[in-house]
PDB file of C-alpha atoms in Angstrom:
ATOM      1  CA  UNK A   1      94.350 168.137  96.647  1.00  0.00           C
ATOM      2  CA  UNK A   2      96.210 167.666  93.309  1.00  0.00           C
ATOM      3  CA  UNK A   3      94.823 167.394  89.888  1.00  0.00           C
ATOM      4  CA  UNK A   4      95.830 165.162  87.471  1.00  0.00           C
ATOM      5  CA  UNK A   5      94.479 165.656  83.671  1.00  0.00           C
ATOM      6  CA  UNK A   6      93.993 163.037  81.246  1.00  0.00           C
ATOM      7  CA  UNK A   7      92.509 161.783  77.524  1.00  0.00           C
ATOM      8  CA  UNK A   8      92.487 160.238  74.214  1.00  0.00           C
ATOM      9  CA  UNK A   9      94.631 160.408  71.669  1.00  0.00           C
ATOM     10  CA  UNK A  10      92.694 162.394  69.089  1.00  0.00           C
ATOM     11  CA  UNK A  11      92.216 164.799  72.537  1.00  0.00           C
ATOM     12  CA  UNK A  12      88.516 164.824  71.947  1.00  0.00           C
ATOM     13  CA  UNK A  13      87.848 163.078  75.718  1.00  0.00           C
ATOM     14  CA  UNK A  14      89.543 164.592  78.326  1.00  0.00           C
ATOM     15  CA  UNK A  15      89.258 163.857  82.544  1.00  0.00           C
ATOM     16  CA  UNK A  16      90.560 165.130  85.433  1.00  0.00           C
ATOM     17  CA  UNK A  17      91.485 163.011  88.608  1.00  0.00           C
ATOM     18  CA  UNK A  18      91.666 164.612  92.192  1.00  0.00           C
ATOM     19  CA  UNK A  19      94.649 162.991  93.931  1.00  0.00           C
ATOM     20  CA  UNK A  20      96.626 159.995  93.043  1.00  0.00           C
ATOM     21  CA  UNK A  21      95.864 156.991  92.313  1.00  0.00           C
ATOM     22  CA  UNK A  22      94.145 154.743  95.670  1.00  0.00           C
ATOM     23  CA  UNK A  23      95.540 151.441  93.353  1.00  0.00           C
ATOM     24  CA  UNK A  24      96.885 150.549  89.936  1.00  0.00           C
ATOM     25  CA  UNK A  25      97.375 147.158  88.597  1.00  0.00           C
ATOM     26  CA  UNK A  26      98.000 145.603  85.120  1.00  0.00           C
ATOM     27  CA  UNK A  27      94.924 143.275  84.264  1.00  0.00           C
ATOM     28  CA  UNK A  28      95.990 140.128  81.402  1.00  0.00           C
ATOM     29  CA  UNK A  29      92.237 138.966  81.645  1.00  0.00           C
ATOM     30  CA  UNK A  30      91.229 137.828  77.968  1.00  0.00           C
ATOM     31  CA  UNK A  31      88.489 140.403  77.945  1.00  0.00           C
ATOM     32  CA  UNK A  32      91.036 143.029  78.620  1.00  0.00           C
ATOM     33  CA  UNK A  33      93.057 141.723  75.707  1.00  0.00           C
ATOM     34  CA  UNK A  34      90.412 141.639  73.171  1.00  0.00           C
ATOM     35  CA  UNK A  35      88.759 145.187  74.219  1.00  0.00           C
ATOM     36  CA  UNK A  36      92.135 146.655  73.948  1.00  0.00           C
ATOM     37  CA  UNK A  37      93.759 144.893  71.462  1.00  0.00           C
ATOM     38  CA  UNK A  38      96.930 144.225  73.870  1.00  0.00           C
ATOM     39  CA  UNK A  39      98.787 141.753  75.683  1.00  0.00           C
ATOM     40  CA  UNK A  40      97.422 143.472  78.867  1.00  0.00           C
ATOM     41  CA  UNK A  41      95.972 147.019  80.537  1.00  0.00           C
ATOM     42  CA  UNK A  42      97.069 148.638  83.249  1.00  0.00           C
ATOM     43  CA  UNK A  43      94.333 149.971  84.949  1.00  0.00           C
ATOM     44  CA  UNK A  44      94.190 152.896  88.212  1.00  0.00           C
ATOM     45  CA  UNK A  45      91.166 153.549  90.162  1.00  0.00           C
ATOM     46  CA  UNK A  46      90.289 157.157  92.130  1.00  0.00           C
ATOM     47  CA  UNK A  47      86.995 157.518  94.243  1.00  0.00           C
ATOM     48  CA  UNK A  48      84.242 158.024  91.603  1.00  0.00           C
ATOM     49  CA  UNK A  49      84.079 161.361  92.738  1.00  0.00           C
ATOM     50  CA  UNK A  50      87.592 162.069  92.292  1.00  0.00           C
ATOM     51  CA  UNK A  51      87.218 161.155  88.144  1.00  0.00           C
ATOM     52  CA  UNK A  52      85.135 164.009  85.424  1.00  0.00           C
ATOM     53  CA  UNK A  53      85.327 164.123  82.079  1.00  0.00           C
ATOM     54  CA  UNK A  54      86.449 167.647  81.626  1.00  0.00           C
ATOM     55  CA  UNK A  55      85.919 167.766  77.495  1.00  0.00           C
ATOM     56  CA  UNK A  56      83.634 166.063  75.090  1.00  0.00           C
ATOM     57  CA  UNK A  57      82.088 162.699  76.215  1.00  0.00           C
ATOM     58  CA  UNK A  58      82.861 158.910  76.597  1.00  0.00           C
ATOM     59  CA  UNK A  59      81.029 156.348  74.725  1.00  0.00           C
ATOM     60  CA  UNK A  60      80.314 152.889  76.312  1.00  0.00           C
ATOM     61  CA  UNK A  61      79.816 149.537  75.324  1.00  0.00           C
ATOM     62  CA  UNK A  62      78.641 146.810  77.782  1.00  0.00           C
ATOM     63  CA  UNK A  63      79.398 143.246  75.725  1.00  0.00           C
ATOM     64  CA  UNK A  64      79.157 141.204  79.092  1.00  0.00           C
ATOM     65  CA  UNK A  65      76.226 141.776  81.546  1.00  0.00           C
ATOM     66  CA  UNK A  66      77.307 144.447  84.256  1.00  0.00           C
ATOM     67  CA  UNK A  67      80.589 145.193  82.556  1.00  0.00           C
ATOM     68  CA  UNK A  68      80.817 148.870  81.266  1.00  0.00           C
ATOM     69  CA  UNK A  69      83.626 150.170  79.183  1.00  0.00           C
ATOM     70  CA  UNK A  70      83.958 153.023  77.911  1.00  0.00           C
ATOM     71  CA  UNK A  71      86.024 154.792  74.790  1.00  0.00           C
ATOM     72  CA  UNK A  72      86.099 157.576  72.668  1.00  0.00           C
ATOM     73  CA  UNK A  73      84.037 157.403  69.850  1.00  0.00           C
ATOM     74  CA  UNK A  74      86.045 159.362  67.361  1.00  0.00           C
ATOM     75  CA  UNK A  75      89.537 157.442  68.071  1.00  0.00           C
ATOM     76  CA  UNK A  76      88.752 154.342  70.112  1.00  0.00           C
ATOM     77  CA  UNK A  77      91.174 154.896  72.725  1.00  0.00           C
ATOM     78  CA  UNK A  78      90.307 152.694  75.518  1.00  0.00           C
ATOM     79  CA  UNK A  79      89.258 155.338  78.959  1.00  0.00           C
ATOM     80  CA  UNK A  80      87.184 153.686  81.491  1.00  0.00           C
ATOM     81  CA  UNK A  81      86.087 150.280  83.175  1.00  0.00           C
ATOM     82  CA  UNK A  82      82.967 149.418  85.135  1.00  0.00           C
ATOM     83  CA  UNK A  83      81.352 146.998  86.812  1.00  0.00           C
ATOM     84  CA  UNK A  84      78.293 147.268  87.725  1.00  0.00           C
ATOM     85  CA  UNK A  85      77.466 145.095  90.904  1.00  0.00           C
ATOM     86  CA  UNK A  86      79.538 143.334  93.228  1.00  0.00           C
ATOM     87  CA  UNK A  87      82.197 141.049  92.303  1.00  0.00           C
ATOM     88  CA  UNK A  88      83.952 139.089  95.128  1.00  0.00           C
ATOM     89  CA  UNK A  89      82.878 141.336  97.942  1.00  0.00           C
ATOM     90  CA  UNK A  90      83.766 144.210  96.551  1.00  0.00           C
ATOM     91  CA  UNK A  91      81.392 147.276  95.395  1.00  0.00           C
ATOM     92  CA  UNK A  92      83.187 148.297  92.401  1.00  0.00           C
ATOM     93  CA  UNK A  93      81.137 150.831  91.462  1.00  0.00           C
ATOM     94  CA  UNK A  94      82.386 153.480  94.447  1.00  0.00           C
ATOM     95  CA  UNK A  95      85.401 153.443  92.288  1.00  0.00           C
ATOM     96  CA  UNK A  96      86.262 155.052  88.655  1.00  0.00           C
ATOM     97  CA  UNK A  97      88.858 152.827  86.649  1.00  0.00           C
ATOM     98  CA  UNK A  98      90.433 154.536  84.398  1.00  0.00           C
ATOM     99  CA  UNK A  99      93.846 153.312  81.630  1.00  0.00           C
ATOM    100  CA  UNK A 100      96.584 154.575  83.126  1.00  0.00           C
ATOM    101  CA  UNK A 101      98.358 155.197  80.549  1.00  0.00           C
ATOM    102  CA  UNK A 102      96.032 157.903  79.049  1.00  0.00           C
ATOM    103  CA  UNK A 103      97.116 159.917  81.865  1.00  0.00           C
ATOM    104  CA  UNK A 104      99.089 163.075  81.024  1.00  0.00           C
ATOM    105  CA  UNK A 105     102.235 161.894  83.133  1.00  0.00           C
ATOM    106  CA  UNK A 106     101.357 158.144  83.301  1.00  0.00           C
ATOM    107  CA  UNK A 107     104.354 157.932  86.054  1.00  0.00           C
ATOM    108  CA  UNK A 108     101.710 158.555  89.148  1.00  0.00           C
ATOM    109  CA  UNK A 109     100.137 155.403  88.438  1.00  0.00           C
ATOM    110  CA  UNK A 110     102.271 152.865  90.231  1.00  0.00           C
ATOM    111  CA  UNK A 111     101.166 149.042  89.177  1.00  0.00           C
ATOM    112  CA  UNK A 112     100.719 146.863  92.647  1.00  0.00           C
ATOM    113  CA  UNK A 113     100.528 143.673  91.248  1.00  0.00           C
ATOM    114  CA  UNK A 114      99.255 141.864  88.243  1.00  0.00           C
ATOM    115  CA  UNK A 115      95.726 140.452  87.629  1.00  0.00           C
ATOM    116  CA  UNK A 116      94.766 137.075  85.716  1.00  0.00           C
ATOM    117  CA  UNK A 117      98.073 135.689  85.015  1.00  0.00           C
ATOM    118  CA  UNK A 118      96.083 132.793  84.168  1.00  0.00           C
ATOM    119  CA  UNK A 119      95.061 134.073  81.042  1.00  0.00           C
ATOM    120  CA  UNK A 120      98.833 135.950  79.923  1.00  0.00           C
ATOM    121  CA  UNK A 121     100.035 134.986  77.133  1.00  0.00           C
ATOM    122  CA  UNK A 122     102.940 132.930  76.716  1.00  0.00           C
ATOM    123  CA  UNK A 123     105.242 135.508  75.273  1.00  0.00           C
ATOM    124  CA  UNK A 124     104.813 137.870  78.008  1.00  0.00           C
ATOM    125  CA  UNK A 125     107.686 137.279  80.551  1.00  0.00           C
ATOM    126  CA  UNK A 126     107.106 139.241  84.078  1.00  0.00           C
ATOM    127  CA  UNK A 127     109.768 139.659  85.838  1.00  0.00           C
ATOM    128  CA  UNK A 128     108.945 143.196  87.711  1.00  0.00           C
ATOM    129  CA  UNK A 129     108.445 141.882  91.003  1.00  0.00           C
ATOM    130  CA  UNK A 130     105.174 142.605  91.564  1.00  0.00           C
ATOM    131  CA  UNK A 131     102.861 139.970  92.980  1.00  0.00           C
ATOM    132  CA  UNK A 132     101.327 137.925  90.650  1.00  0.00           C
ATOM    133  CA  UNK A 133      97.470 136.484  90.932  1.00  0.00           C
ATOM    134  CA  UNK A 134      95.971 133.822  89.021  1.00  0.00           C
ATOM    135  CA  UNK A 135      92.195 135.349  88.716  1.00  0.00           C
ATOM    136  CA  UNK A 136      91.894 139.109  90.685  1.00  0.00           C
TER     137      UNK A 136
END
């Protein structure tokens, strides 16, 4: 299977994915926004298995209970999401979320729809065709 690489933008934290992508979407939850100082993220997911950190390490901060993100501590580039138990009947922690766009060729990460439109700010006009979804 292929191997994608990825990382920061200092290049102290690099991973490697095996494969594509299994789902990519651009989250405009508030928490999103304030964690990554952006309108939104677009975030990908591989089989946890699928995701290593190939070169130095990823720090984490978990500011609500269950919620894991994770950075690098020398440049603060936003890496990794995690939640810890189930949310909505789904076991999200069989899967490593990672920002797409610290991928090496961002490109293989193709958005399905976005997430939390409810919270998107005003000045954000979507008009990509993707599905749209109040909460996730």
């Amino acid at each position: 299977m292929e191997k994608f690489n990825g990382g920061c933008y200092c290049g102290a934290v690099r991973y490697q994915i095996t494969g594509a992508p299994l789902w990519s979407g651009h989250c405009h939850c508030r928490s999103c926004q304030k964690a990554l100082g952006g309108a939104f993220v677009t975030w990908a997911k591989v089989a946890k298995e699928d995701f290593a950190v190939t070169k130095g390490g990823i720090k984490t901060i978990e500011k609500s209970p269950g919620i894991v993100r994770g950075f690098c501590g020398d440049c603060g580039t936003t890496l990794t999401y995690a939640a810890m138990s189930e949310v909505d009947g789904q076991d999200w922690s069989a899967d490593a979320w990672f920002s797409a766009t610290t991928l090496d060729d961002p490109s293989i990460a193709r958005p399905k729809a976005h997430v939390f439109v409810s919270h998107r700010q005003p000045w954000i006009k979507l008009n990509d065709g993707l599905p749209e979804f109040q909460e996730f």
